[in-house]
Coordinates of C-alpha atoms in Angstrom, one line a residue:
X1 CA 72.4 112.5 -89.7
X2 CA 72.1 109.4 -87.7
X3 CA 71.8 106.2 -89.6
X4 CA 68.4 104.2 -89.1
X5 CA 69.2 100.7 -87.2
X6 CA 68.1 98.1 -90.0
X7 CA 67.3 94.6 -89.2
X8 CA 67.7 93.2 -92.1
X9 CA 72.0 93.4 -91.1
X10 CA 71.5 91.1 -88.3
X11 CA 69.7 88.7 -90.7
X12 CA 72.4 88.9 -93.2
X13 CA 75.1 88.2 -89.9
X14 CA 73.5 85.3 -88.8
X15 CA 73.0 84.0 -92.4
X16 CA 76.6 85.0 -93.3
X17 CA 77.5 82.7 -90.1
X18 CA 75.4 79.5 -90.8
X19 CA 75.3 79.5 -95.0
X20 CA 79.1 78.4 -95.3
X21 CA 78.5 75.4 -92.4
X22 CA 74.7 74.0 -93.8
X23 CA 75.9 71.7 -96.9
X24 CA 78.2 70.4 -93.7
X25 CA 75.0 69.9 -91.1
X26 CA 72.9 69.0 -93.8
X27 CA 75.2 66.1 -94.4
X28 CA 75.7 65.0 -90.8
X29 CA 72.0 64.8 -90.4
X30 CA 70.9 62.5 -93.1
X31 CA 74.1 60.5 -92.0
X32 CA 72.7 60.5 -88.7
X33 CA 69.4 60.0 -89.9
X34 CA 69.8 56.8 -92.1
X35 CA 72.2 55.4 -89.1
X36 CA 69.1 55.4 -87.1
X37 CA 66.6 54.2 -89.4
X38 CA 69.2 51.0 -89.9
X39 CA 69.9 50.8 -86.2
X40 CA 65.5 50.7 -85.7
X41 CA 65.0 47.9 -88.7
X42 CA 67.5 46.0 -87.2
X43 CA 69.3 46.3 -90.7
X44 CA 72.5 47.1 -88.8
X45 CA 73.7 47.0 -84.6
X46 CA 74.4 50.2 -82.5
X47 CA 77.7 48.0 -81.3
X48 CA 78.8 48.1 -84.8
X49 CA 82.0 49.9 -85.8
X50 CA 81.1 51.2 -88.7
X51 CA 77.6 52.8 -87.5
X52 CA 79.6 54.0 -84.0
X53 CA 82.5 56.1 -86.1
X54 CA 79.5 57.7 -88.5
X55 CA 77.6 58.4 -85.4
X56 CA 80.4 60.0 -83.8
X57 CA 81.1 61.8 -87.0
X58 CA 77.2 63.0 -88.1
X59 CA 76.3 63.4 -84.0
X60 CA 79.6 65.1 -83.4
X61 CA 78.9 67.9 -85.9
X62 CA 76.0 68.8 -84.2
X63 CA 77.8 68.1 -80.5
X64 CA 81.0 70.6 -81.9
X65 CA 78.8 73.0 -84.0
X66 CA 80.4 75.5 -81.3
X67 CA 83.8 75.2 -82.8
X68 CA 82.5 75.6 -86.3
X69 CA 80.1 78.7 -85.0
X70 CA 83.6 80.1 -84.3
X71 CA 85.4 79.9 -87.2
X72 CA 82.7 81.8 -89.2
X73 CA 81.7 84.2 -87.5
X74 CA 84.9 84.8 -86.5
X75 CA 85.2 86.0 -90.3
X76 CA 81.7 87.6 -90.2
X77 CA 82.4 89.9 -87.6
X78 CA 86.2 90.7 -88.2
X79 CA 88.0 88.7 -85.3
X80 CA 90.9 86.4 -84.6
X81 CA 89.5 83.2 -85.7
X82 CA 92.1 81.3 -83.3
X83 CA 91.4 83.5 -80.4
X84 CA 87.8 82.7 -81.2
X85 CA 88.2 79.1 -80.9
X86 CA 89.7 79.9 -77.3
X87 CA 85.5 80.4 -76.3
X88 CA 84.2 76.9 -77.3
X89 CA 87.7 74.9 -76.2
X90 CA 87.2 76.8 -72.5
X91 CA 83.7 75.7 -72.6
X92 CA 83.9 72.5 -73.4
X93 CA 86.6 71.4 -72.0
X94 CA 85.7 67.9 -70.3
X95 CA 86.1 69.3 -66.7
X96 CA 84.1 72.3 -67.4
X97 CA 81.8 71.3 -69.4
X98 CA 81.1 68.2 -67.5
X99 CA 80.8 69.9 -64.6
X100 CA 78.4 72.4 -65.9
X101 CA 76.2 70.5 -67.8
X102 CA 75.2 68.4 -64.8
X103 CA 73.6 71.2 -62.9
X104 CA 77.2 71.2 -61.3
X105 CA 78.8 75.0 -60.6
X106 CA 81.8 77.0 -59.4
X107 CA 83.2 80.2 -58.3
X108 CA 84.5 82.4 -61.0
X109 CA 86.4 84.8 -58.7
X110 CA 83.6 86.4 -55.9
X111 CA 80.2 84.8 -58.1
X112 CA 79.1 81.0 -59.2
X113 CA 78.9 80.1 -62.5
X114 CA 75.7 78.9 -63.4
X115 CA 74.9 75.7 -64.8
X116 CA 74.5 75.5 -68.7
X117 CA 74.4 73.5 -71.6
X118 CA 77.3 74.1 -74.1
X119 CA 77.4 71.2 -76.4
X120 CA 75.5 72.2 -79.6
X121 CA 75.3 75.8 -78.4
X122 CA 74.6 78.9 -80.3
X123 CA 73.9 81.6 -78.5
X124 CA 77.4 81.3 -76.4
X125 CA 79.9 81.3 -78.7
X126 CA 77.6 83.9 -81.0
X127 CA 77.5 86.6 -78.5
X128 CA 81.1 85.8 -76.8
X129 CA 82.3 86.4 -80.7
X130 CA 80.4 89.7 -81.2
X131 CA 82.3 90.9 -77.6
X132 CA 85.5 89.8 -78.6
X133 CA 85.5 91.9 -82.0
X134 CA 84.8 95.0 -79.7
X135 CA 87.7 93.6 -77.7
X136 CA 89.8 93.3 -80.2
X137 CA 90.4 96.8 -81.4
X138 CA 91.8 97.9 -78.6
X139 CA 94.2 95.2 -78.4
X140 CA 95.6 96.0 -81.7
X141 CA 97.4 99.0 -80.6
X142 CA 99.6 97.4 -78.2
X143 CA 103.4 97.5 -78.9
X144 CA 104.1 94.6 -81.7
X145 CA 106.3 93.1 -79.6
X146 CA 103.9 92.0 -76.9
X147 CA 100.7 91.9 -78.8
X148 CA 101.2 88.4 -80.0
X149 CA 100.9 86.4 -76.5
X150 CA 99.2 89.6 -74.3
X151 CA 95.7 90.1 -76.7
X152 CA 94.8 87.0 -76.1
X153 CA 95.2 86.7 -72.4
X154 CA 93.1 89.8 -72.4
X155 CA 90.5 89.0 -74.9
X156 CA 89.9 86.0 -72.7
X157 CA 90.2 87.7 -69.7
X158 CA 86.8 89.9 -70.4
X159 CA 85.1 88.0 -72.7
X160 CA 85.1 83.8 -70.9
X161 CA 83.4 85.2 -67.0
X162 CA 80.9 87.1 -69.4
X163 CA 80.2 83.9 -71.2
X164 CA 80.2 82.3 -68.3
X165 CA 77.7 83.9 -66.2
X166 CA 76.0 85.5 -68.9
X167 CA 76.0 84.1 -72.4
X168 CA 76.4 80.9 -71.5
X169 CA 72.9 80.3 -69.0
X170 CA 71.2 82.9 -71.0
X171 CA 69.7 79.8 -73.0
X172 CA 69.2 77.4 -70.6
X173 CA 67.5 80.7 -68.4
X174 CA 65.0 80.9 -71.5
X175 CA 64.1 77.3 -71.7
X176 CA 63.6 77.1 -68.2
X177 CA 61.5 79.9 -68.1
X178 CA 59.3 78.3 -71.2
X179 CA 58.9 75.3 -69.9
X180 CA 57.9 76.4 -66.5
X181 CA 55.1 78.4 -68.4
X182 CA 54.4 75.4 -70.0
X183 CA 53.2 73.1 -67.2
X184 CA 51.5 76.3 -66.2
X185 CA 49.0 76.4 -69.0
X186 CA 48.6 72.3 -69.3
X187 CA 47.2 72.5 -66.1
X188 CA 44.7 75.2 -66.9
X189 CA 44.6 73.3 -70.8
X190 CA 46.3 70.9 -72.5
X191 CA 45.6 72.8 -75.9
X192 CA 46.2 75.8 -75.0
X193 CA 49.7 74.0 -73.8
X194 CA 49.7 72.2 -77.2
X195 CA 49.9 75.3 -79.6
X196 CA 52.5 77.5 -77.1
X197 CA 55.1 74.5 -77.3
X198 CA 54.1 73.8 -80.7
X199 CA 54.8 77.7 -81.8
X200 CA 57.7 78.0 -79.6
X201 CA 60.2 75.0 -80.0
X202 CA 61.6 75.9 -82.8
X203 CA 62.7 79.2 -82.4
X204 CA 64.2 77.7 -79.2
X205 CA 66.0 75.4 -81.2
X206 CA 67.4 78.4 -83.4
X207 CA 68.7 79.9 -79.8
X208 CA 69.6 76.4 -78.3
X209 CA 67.3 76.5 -75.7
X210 CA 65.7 74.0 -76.3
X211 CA 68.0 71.7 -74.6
X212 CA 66.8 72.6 -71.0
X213 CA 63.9 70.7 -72.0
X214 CA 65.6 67.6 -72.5
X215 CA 66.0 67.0 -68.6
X216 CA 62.2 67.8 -67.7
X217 CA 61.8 65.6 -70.5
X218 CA 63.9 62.5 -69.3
X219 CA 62.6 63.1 -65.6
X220 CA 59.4 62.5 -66.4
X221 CA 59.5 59.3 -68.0
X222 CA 61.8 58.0 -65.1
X223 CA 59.2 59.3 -62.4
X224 CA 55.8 58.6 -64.4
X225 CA 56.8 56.3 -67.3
X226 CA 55.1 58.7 -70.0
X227 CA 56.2 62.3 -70.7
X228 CA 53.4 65.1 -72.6
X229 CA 56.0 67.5 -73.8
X230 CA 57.9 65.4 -76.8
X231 CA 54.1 64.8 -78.9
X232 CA 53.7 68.5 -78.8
X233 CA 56.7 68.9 -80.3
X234 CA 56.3 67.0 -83.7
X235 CA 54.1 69.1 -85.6
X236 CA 56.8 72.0 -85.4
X237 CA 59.4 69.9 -87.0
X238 CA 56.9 69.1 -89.6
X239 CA 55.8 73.1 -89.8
X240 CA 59.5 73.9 -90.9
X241 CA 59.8 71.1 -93.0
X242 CA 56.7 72.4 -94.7
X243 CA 58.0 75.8 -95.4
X244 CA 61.3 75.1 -96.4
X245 CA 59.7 72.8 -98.9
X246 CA 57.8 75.9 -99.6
X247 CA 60.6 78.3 -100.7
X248 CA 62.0 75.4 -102.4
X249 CA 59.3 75.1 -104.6
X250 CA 58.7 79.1 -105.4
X251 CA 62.4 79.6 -105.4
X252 CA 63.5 80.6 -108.6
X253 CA 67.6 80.5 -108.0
X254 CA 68.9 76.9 -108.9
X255 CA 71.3 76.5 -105.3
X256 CA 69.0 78.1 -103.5
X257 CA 66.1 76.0 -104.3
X258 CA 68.1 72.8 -103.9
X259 CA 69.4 74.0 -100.6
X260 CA 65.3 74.1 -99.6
X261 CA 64.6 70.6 -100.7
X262 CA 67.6 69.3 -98.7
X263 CA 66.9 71.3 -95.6
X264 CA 62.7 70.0 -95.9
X265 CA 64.1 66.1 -96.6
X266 CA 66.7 66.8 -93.1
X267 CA 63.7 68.7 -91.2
X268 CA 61.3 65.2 -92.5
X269 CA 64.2 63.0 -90.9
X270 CA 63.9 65.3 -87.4
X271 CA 66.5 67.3 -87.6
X272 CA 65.4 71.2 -88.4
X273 CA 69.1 72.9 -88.2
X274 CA 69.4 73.1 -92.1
X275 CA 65.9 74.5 -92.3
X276 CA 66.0 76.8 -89.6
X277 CA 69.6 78.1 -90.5
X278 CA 69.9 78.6 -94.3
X279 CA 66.2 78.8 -95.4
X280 CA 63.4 79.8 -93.0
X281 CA 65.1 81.9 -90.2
X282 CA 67.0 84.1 -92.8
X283 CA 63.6 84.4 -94.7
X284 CA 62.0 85.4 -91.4
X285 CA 58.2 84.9 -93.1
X286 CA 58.9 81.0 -93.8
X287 CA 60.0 80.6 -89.8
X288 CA 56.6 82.5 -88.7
X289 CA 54.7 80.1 -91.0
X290 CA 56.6 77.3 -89.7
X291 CA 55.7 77.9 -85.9
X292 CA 52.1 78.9 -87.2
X293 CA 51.8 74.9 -88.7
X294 CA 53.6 74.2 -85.1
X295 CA 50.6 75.8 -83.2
X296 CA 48.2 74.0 -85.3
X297 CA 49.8 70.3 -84.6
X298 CA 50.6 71.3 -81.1
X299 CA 46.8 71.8 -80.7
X300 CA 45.7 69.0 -82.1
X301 CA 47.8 67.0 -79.8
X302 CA 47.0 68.1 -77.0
X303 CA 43.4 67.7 -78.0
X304 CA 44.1 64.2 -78.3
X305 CA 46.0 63.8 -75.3
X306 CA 49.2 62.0 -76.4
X307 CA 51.6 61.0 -74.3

């Protein structure tokens, strides 16, 4: 009898790879957070060395998450955590990622790599981890004494060109192909426009595609001064905040609850990671309220018209 596929074991994955890594993000971004408040009071100088080594440190946990993506789910889903790390250190290498990143490309034997956005990547380094433990098993039965330097040569060999021309642009694909929708319905109305980016964002942020929006973003305030898209964005932040606040608040387990109070507080400050990761996302029915209070503010600004 053929065993029913269950959902619920994905959720439990991808909660299995973010749970041990939140306390750490959760950090990072009120680090980051109160750094920025100081920097906009004028309480404390961006040139400053102390407020440029925590920045580095609470922006490059966020920058690196790939590295630490690899390490657990390296141990969620049974792989060599080192050969794992061989995914994010090929795709972020300077050169490469560099490269990339800039709408840049090259040839990866007879195709071009599309362009892609690594830095603070999921999807990548998820997927290139879940080939690699299929990989793997194969690689096991080779003779002992060869094993050691030849599985990972092979490993790498299948599993970076399908990051590469796969995993990799699959995010940047999606957020493209959103935001191209976008302007589609802001022409035919701004509401309408208002509650699709409001319900969308932050499930693009949960995929890391949201990054592709970042250079439509920055274009148009260079071309037109202004940009529409950011405003609409707020009330989403503000939706997950809400609902991890939520689940804090009916949660009955001590940890748990305090994980949901921190996450809301981080998701107040901006940064919806914690939220998204350990409380809402897992929960599934706290993310769908989330994007439903995004919807609502995404409306409202459009109503208004802010830029």
């Amino acid at each position: 009898m053929k065993k029913k596929f269950n959902p619920k074991i994905i959720v439990d994955t991808l909660s299995g790879i973010f749970l041990p890594i939140i306390d750490l993000i959760t950090a990072a971004s009120i680090m980051k957070s109160i750094l920025i408040l100081l920097a906009s009071f004028n309480l404390m100088s961006a040139e400053n060395g102390i407020y440029k080594i925590f920045y580095a440190v609470s922006d490059g946990v966020f920058f690196f998450l790939p590295f630490l993506l690899a390490v657990t789910s390296s141990r969620q889903l049974k792989t060599n955590t080192f050969i794992s790390l061989m995914v994010p250190i090929a795709f972020l290498y300077p050169a490469i990622s560099e490269t990339l990143e800039n709408g840049g490309t090259f040839n990866l034997l007879c195709f071009k790599v599309p362009p892609a956005v690594y830095h603070s990547s999921v999807i990548p380094v998820l997927l290139a981890v879940g080939l690699l433990h299929f990989i793997e098993k194969p690689c096991d039965r080779l003779q002992e004494a060869v094993r050691g330097f030849l599985k990972p040569i092979i490993c790498m060999a299948v599993v970076l060109p399908a990051t590469f021309m796969i995993f990799g642009p699959a995010g940047t694909y999606i957020g493209a192909v959103l935001t191209k929708a976008f302007f589609s319905i802001y022409s035919f109305n701004p509401v309408a426009a208002g509650a699709f980016m409001g319900t969308i964002i932050q499930p693009m942020v949960s995929i890391g595609a949201h990054w592709a929006i970042v250079p439509v973003v920055l274009n148009n305030i260079s071309e037109k001064g202004y940009d529409i898209i950011m405003p609409l964005l707020a009330g989403a932040v503000y939706g997950q905040a809400g609902a991890a606040l939520a689940v804090g608040i009916r949660e009955t387990v001590r940890e748990k609850k305090i994980t949901a109070f921190q996450s809301s507080f981080t998701a107040c400050l901006g940064v919806t990671e914690p939220a998204l990761y350990s409380i809402n996302l897992p929960r599934m029915k706290p993310l769908l309220f989330g994007c439903l209070g995004g919807t609502a503010g995404g409306a409202l600004t459009g109503l208004a018209g802010t830029h």
